[in-house]
mmCIF file of C-alpha atoms in Angstrom:
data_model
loop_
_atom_site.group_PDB
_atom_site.id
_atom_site.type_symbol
_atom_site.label_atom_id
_atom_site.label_comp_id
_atom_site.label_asym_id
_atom_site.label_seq_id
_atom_site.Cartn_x
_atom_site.Cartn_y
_atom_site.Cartn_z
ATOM 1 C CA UNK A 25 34.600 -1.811 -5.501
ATOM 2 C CA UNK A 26 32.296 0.429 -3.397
ATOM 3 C CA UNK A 27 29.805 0.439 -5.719
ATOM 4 C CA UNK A 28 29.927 -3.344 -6.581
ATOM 5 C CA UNK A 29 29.790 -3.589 -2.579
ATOM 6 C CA UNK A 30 26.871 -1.488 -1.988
ATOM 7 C CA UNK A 31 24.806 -3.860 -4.837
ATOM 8 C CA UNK A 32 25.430 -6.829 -3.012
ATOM 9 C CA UNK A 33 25.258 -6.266 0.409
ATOM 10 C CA UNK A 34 22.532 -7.930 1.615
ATOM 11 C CA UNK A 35 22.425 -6.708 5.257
ATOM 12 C CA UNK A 36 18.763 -5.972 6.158
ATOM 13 C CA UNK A 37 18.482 -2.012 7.185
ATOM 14 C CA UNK A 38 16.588 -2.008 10.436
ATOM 15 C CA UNK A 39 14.122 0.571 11.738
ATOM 16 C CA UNK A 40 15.051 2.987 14.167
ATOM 17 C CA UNK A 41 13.148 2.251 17.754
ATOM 18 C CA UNK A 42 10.494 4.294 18.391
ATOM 19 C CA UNK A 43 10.732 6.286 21.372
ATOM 20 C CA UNK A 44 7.745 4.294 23.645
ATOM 21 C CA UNK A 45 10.659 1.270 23.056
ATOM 22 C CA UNK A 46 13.605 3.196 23.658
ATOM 23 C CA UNK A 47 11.539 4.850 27.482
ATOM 24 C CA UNK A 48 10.664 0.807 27.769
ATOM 25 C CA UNK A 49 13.837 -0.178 27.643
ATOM 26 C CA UNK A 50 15.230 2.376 29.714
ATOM 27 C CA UNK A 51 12.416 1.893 32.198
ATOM 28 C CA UNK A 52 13.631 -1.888 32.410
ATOM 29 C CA UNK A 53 16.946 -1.338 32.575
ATOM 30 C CA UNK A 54 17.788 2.150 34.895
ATOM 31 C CA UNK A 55 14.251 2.922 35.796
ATOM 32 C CA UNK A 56 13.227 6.624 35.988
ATOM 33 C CA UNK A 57 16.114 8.876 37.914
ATOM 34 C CA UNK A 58 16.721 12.785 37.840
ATOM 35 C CA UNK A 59 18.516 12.285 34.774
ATOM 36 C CA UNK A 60 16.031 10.317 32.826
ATOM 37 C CA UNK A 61 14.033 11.977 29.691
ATOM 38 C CA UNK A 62 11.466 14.382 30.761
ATOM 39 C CA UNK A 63 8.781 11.905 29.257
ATOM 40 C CA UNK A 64 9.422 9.595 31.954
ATOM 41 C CA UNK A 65 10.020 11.996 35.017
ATOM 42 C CA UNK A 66 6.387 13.648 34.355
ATOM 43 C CA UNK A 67 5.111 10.489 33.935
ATOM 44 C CA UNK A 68 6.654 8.996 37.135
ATOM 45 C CA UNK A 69 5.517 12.489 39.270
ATOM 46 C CA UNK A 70 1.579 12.464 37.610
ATOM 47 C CA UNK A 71 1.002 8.901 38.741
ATOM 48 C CA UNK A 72 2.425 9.124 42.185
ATOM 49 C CA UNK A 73 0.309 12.360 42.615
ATOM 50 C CA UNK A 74 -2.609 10.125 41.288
ATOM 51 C CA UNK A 75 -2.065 7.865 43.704
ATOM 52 C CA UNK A 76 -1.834 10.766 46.843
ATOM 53 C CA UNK A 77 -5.126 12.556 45.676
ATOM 54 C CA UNK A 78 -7.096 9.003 45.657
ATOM 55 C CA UNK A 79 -6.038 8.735 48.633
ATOM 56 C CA UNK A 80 -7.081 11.809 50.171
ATOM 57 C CA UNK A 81 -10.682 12.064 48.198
ATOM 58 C CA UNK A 82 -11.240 8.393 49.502
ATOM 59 C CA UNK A 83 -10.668 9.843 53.360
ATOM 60 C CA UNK A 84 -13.131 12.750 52.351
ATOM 61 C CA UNK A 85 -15.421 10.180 50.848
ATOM 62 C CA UNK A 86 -15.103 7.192 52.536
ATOM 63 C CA UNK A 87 -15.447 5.342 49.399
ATOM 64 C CA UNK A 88 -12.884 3.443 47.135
ATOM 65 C CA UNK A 89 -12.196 4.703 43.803
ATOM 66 C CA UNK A 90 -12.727 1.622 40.801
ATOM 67 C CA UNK A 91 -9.114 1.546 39.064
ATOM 68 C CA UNK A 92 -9.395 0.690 35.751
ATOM 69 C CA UNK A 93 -5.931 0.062 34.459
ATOM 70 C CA UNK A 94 -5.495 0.027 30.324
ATOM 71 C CA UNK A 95 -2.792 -0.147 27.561
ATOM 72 C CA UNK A 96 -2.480 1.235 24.224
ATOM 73 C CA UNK A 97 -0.797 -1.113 21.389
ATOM 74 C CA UNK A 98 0.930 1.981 20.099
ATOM 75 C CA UNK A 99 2.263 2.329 23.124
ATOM 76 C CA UNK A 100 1.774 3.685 26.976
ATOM 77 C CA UNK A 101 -1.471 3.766 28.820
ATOM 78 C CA UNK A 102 -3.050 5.159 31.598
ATOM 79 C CA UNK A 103 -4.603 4.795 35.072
ATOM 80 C CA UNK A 104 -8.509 5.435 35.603
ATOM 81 C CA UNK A 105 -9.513 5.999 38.880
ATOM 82 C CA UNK A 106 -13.635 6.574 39.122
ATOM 83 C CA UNK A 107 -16.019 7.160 42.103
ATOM 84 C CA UNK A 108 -19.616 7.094 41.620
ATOM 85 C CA UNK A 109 -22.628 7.192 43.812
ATOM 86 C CA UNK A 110 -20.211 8.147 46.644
ATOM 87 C CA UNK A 111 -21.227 9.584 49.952
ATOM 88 C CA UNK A 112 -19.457 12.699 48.705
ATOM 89 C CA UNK A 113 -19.284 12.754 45.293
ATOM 90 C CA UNK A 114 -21.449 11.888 42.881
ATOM 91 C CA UNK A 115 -18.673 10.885 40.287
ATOM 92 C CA UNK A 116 -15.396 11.507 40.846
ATOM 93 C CA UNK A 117 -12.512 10.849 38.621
ATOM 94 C CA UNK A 118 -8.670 11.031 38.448
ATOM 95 C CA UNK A 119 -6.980 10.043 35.871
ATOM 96 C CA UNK A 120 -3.260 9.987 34.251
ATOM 97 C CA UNK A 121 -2.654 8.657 30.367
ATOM 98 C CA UNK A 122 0.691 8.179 28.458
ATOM 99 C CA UNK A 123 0.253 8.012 25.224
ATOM 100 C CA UNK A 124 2.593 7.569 22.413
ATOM 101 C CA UNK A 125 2.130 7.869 18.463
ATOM 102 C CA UNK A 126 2.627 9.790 15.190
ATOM 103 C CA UNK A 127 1.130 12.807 14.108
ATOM 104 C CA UNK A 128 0.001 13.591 10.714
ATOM 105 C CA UNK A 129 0.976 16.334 8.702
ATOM 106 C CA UNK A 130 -2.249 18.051 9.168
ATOM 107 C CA UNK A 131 -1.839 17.837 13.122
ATOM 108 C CA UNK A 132 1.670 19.159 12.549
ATOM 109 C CA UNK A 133 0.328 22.218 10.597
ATOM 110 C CA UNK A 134 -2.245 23.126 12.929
ATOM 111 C CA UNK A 135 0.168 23.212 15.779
ATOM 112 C CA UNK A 136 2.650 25.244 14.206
ATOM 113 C CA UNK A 137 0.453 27.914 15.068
ATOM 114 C CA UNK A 138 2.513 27.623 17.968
ATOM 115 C CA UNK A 139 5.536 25.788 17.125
ATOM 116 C CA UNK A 140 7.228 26.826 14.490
ATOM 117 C CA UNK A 141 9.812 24.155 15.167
ATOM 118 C CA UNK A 142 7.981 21.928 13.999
ATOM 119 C CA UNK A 143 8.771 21.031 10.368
ATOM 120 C CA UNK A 144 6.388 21.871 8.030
ATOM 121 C CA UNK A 145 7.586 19.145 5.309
ATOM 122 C CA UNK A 146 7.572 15.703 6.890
ATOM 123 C CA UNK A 147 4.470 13.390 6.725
ATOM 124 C CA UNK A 148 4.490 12.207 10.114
ATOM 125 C CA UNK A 149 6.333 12.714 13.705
ATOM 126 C CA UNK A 150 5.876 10.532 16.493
ATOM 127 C CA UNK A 151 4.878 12.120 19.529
ATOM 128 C CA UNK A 152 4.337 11.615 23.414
ATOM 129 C CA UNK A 153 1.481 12.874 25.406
ATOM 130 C CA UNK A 154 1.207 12.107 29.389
ATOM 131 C CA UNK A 155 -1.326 14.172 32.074
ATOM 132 C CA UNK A 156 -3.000 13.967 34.528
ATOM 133 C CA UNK A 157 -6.687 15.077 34.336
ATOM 134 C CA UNK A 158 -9.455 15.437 37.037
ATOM 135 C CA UNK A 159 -12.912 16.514 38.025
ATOM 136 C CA UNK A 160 -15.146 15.933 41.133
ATOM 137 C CA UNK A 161 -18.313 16.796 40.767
ATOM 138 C CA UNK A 162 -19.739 16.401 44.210
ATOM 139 C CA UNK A 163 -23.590 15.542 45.178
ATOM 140 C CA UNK A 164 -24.016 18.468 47.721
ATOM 141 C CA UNK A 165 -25.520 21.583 45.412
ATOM 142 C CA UNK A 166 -23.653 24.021 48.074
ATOM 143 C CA UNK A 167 -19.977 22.232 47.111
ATOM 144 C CA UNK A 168 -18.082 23.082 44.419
ATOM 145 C CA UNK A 169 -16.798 20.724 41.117
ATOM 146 C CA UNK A 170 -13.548 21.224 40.366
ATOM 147 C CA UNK A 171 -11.378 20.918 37.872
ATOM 148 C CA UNK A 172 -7.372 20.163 37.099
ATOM 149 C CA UNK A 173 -5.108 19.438 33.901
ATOM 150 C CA UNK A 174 -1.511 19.236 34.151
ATOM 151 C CA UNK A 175 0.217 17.583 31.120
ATOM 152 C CA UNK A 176 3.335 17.255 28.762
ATOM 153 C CA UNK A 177 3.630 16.993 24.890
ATOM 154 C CA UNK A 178 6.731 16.105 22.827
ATOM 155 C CA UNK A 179 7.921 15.249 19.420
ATOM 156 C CA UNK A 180 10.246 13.556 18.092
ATOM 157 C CA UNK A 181 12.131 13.391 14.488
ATOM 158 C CA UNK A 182 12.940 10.292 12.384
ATOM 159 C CA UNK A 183 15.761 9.279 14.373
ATOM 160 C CA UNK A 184 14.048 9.667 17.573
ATOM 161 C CA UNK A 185 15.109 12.845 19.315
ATOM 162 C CA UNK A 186 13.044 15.629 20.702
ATOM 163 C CA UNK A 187 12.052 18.016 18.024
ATOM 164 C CA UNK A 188 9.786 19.855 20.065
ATOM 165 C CA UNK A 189 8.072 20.193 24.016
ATOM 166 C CA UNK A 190 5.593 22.116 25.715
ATOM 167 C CA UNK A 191 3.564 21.960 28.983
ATOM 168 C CA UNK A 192 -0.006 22.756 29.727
ATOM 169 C CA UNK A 193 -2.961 22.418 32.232
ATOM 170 C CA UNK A 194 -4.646 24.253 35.070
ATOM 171 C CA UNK A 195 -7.273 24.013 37.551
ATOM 172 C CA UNK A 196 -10.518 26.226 38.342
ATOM 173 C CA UNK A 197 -13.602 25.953 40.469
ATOM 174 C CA UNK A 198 -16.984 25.772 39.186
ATOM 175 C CA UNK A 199 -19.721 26.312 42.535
ATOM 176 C CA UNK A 200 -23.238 26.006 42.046
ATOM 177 C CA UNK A 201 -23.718 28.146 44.980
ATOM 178 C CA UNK A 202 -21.133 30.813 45.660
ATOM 179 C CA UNK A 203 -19.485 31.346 48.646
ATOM 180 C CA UNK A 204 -17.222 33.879 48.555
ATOM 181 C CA UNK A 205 -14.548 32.528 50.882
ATOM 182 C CA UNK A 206 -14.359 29.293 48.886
ATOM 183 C CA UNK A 207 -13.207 31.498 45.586
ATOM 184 C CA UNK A 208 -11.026 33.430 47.710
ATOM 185 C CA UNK A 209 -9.344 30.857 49.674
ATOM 186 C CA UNK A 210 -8.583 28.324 46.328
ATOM 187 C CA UNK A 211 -7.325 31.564 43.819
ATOM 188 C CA UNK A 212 -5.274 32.408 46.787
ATOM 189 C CA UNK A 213 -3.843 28.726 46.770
ATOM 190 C CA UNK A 214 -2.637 29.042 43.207
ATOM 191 C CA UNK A 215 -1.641 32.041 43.315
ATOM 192 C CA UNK A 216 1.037 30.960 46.163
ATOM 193 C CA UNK A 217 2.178 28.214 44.011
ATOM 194 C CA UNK A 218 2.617 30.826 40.747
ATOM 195 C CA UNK A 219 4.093 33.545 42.661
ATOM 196 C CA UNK A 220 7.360 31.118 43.226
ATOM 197 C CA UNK A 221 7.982 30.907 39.938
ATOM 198 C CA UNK A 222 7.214 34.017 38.264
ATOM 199 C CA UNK A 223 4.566 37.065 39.593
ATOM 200 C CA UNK A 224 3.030 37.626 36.714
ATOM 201 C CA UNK A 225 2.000 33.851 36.233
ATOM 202 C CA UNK A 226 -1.090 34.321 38.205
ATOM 203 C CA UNK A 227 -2.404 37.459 36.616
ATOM 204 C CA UNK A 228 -1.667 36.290 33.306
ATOM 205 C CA UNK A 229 -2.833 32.992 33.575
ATOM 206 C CA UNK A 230 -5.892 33.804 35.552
ATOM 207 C CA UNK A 231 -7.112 35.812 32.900
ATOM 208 C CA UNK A 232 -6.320 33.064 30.291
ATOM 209 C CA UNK A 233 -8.868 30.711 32.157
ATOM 210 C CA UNK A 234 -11.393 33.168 32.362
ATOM 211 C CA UNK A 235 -11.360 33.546 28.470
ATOM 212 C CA UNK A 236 -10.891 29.789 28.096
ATOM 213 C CA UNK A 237 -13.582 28.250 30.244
ATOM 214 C CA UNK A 238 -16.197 30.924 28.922
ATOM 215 C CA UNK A 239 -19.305 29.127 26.970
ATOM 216 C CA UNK A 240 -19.741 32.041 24.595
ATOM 217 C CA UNK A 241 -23.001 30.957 23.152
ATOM 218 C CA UNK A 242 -23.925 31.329 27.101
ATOM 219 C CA UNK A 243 -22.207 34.715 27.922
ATOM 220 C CA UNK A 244 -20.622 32.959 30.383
ATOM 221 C CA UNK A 245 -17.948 32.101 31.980
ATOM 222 C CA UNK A 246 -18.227 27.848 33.273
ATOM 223 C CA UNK A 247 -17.056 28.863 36.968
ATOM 224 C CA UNK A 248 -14.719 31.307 38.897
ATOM 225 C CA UNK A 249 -12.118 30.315 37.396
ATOM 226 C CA UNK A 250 -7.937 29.574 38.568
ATOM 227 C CA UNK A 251 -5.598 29.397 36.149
ATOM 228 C CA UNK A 252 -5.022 28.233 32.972
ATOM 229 C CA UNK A 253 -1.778 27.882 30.160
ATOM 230 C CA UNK A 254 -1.217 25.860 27.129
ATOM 231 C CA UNK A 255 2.023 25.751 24.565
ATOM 232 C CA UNK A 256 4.589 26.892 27.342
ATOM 233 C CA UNK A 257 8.206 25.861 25.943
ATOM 234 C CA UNK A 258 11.362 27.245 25.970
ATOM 235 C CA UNK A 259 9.935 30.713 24.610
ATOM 236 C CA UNK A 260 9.055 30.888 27.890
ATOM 237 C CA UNK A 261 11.224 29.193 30.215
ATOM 238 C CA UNK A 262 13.792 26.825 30.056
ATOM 239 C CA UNK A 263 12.088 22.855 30.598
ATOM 240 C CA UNK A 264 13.180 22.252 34.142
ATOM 241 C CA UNK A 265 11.779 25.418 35.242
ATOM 242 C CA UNK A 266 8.412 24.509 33.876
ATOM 243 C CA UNK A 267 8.141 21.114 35.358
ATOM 244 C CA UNK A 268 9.265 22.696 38.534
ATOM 245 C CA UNK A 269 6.492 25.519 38.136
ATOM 246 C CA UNK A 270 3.639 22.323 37.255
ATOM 247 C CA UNK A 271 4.889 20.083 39.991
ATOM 248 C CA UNK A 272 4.398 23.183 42.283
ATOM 249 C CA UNK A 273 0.761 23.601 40.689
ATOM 250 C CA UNK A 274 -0.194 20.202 41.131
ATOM 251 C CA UNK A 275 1.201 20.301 44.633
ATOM 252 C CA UNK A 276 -1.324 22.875 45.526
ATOM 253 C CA UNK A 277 -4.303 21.292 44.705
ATOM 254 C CA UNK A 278 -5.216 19.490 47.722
ATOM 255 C CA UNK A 279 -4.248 22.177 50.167
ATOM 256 C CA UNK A 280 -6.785 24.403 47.693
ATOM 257 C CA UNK A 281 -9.663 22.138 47.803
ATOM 258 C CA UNK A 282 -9.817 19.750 50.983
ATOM 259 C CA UNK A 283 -10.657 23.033 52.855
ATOM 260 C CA UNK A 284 -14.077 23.695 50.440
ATOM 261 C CA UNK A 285 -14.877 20.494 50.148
ATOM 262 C CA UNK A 286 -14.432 19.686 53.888
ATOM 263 C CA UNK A 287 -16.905 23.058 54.942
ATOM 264 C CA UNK A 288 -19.895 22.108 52.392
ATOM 265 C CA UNK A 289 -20.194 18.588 51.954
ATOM 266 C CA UNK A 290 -22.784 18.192 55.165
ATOM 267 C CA UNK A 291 -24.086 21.280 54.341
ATOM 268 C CA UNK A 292 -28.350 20.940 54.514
ATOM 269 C CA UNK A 293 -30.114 22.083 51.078
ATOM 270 C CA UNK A 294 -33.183 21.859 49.534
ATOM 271 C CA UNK A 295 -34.859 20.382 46.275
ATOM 272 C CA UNK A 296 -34.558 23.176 44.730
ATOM 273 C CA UNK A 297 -31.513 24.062 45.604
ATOM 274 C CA UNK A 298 -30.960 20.737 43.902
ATOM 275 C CA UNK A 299 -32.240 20.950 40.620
ATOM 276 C CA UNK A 300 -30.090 24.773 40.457
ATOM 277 C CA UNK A 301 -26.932 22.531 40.684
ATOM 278 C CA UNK A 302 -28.100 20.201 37.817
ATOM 279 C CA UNK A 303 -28.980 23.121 35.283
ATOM 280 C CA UNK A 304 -25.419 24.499 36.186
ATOM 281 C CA UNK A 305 -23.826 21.157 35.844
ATOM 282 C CA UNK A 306 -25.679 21.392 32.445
ATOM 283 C CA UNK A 307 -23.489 24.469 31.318
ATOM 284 C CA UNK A 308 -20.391 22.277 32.444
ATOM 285 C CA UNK A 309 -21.571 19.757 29.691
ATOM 286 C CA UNK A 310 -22.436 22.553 27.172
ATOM 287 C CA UNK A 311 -18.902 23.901 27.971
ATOM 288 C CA UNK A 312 -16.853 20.180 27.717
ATOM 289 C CA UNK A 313 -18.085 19.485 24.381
ATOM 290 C CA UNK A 314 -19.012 22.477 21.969
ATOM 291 C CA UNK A 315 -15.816 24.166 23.003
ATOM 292 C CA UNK A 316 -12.981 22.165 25.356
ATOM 293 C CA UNK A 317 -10.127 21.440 23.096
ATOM 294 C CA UNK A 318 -8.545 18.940 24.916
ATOM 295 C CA UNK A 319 -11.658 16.802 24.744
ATOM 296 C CA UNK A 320 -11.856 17.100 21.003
ATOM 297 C CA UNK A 321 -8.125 16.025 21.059
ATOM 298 C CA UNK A 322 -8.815 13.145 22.762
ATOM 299 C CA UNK A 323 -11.727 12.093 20.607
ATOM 300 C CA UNK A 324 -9.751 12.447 17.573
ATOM 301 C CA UNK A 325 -7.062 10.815 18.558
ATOM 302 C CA UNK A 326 -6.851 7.290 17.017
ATOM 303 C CA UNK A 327 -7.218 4.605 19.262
ATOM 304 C CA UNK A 328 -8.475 6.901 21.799
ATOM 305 C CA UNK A 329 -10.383 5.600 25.010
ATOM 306 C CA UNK A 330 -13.741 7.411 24.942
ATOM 307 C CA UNK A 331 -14.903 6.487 28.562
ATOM 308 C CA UNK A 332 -11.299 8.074 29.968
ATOM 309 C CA UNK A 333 -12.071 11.236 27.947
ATOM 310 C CA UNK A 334 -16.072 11.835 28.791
ATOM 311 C CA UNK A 335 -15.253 10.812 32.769
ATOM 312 C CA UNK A 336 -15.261 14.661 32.955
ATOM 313 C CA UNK A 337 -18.972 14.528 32.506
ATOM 314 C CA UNK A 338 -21.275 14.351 35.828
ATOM 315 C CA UNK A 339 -23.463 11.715 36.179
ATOM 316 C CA UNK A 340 -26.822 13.682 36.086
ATOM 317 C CA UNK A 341 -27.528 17.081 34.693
ATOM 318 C CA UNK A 342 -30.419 18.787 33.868
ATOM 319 C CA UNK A 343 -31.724 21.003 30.971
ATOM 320 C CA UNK A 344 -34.830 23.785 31.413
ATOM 321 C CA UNK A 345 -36.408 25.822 28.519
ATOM 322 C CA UNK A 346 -35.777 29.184 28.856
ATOM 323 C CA UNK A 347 -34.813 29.044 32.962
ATOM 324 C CA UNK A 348 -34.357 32.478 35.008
ATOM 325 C CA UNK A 349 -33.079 32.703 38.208
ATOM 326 C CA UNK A 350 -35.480 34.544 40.752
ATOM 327 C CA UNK A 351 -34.475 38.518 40.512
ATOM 328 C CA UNK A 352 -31.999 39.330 43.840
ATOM 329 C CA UNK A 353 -31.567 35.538 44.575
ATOM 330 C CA UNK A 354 -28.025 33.719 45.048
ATOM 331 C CA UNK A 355 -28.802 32.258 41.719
ATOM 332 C CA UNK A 356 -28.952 35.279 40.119
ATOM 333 C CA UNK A 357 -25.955 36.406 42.147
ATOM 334 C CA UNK A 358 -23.338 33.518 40.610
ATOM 335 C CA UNK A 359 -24.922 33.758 36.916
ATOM 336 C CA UNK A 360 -23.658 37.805 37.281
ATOM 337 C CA UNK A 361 -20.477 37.022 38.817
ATOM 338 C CA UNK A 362 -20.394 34.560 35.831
ATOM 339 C CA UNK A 363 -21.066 37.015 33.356
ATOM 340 C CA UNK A 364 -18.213 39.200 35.062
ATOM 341 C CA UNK A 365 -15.705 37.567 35.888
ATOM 342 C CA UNK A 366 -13.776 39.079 39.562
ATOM 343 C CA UNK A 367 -10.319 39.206 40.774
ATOM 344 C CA UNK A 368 -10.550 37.044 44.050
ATOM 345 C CA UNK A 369 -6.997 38.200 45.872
#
């Protein structure tokens, strides 16, 4: 009789919701609260810190950000908020993106590198992907770009629970003209926010973006640095003591930058001074796409929105056969500190 049932029921077997319908219809129903999945408590806290650093760059400024609002059909989107031509900055952008899809077995290989829970024998896994990424690139040579990435991956298996999670990100300053204050006063910033969580954050971490942003081909590294982490999970900590440690880092940017950017933006300069800022900015290209992984991530991510992943690029940069800087010059002063990297507190 079982048998004979199982042949003729005709019941149509119905897919298991992915998990961008199961957060949507959680989102519509509860909305996001302290108990919701982690997916949609870092995505509610990176868009209302979007929102709170617009804000603030537009006071600095004293021009509105373009929001560009966009949706992917496999699910989630992302906010683009882009200043160019500013009275500050030259571009400006600050972004968050949610994204939701399926890895293929060759993605899942390469990243059990670092995850070894990840299982080695399925095709695909769906995964979810939401940061917040930002760079200012501002038009005064003597004020510093900067840079910040805070973000949060998952998987999920067949049945749509989390297989696997890990955070990453950082921030570091890249000056054209060093000050030594400026480096001082933002690694001291971080550090505060690390030190809360765990003292050997900063040292570790500051090292880790020292190797990361380096352009090897240059011998250099692409600024002086802050911190930087990828693949933390619950090796390291358990998951709501790593989104308290990012919100804390994210926290901390404004009160590390507003200061800098406040002290140099009316600063006088010359031509030359100038066309120094636009080689280094060059080195920031050089840097963002022979080596930064998370930019060849996003390119080779299908359906992937290439203006939202090149927005880290400044508008005008600048490339010299075989430049020097003058011997004993402040040029020549940041490419050494470049070259050898300090510890700032």
């Amino acid at each position: 009789m079982l048998i004979r049932a199982q042949l003729t029921d005709d019941t149509t077997k119905t897919e298991s919701p992915t998990i961008a319908e199961k957060d949507a219809a959680l989102k519509r129903s509860s909305g996001i609260t302290p108990t919701s999945p982690m997916r949609l408590r870092m995505e509610a806290f990176i868009k209302s810190h979007q929102q709170q650093i617009v804000s603030e760059l537009e006071k600095v400024d004293g021009t509105k950000f373009t929001i560009d609002t966009w949706q992917r059909p496999e699910g989630g989107g992302g906010i683009t908020c882009v200043l160019q031509d500013g009275k500050v900055f030259e571009k400006a952008g600050v972004n968050t993106s949610v994204v939701y899809g399926r890895l293929p077995r060759a993605a899942i290989h390469k990243m059990r590198a670092n995850h070894k829970a990840l299982d080695p024998d399925v095709e695909s896994l769906e995964f979810f992907a939401a940061g917040l990424s930002m760079v200012l690139h501002p038009s005064n040579p003597m004020a510093p770009t900067v840079h910040l990435n805070y973000r949060y991956f998952e998987t999920a298996d067949e049945w749509g629970n989390t297989n696997t999670w890990w955070y990453g990100g950082g921030c570091d300053l890249t000056p054209s003209y060093l000050f030594d204050e400026d480096a001082i006063h933002f690694h001291k910033t971080v550090k505060e926010a690390c030190d809360k969580h765990d003292k050997e954050y900063y040292p570790r971490f500051k090292k880790w973006c020292d190797e990361y942003f380096n352009n090897k081909h240059r011998g250099e590294t692409r600024g002086v640095g802050g911190i930087f982490f990828d693949d933390l999970d619950d090796t390291e900590k358990d998951q709501e003591q790593l989104f308290s440690f990012v919100q804390d880092c994210l926290s901390a940017f404004l009160p590390s930058y507003l200061p800098i950017i406040n002290r140099r933006k009316d600063m006088p300069f010359t031509d030359k001074e100038k066309q120094w800022q636009q080689l280094r900015r060059g080195r920031y290209v050089e840097f963002n796409l022979v080596h930064d992984r998370g930019t060849a991530f996003g390119l080779n991510t299908p359906g992937s929105r290439v203006e939202s992943i090149l927005m880290s690029l400044p508008l005008t940069a600048r490339w010299e056969y075989m430049h020097q800087p003058e011997k004993g010059s402040r040029e020549e002063r940041l490419v050494e500190v470049l070259k050898n990297p300090r510890e700032w507190v």
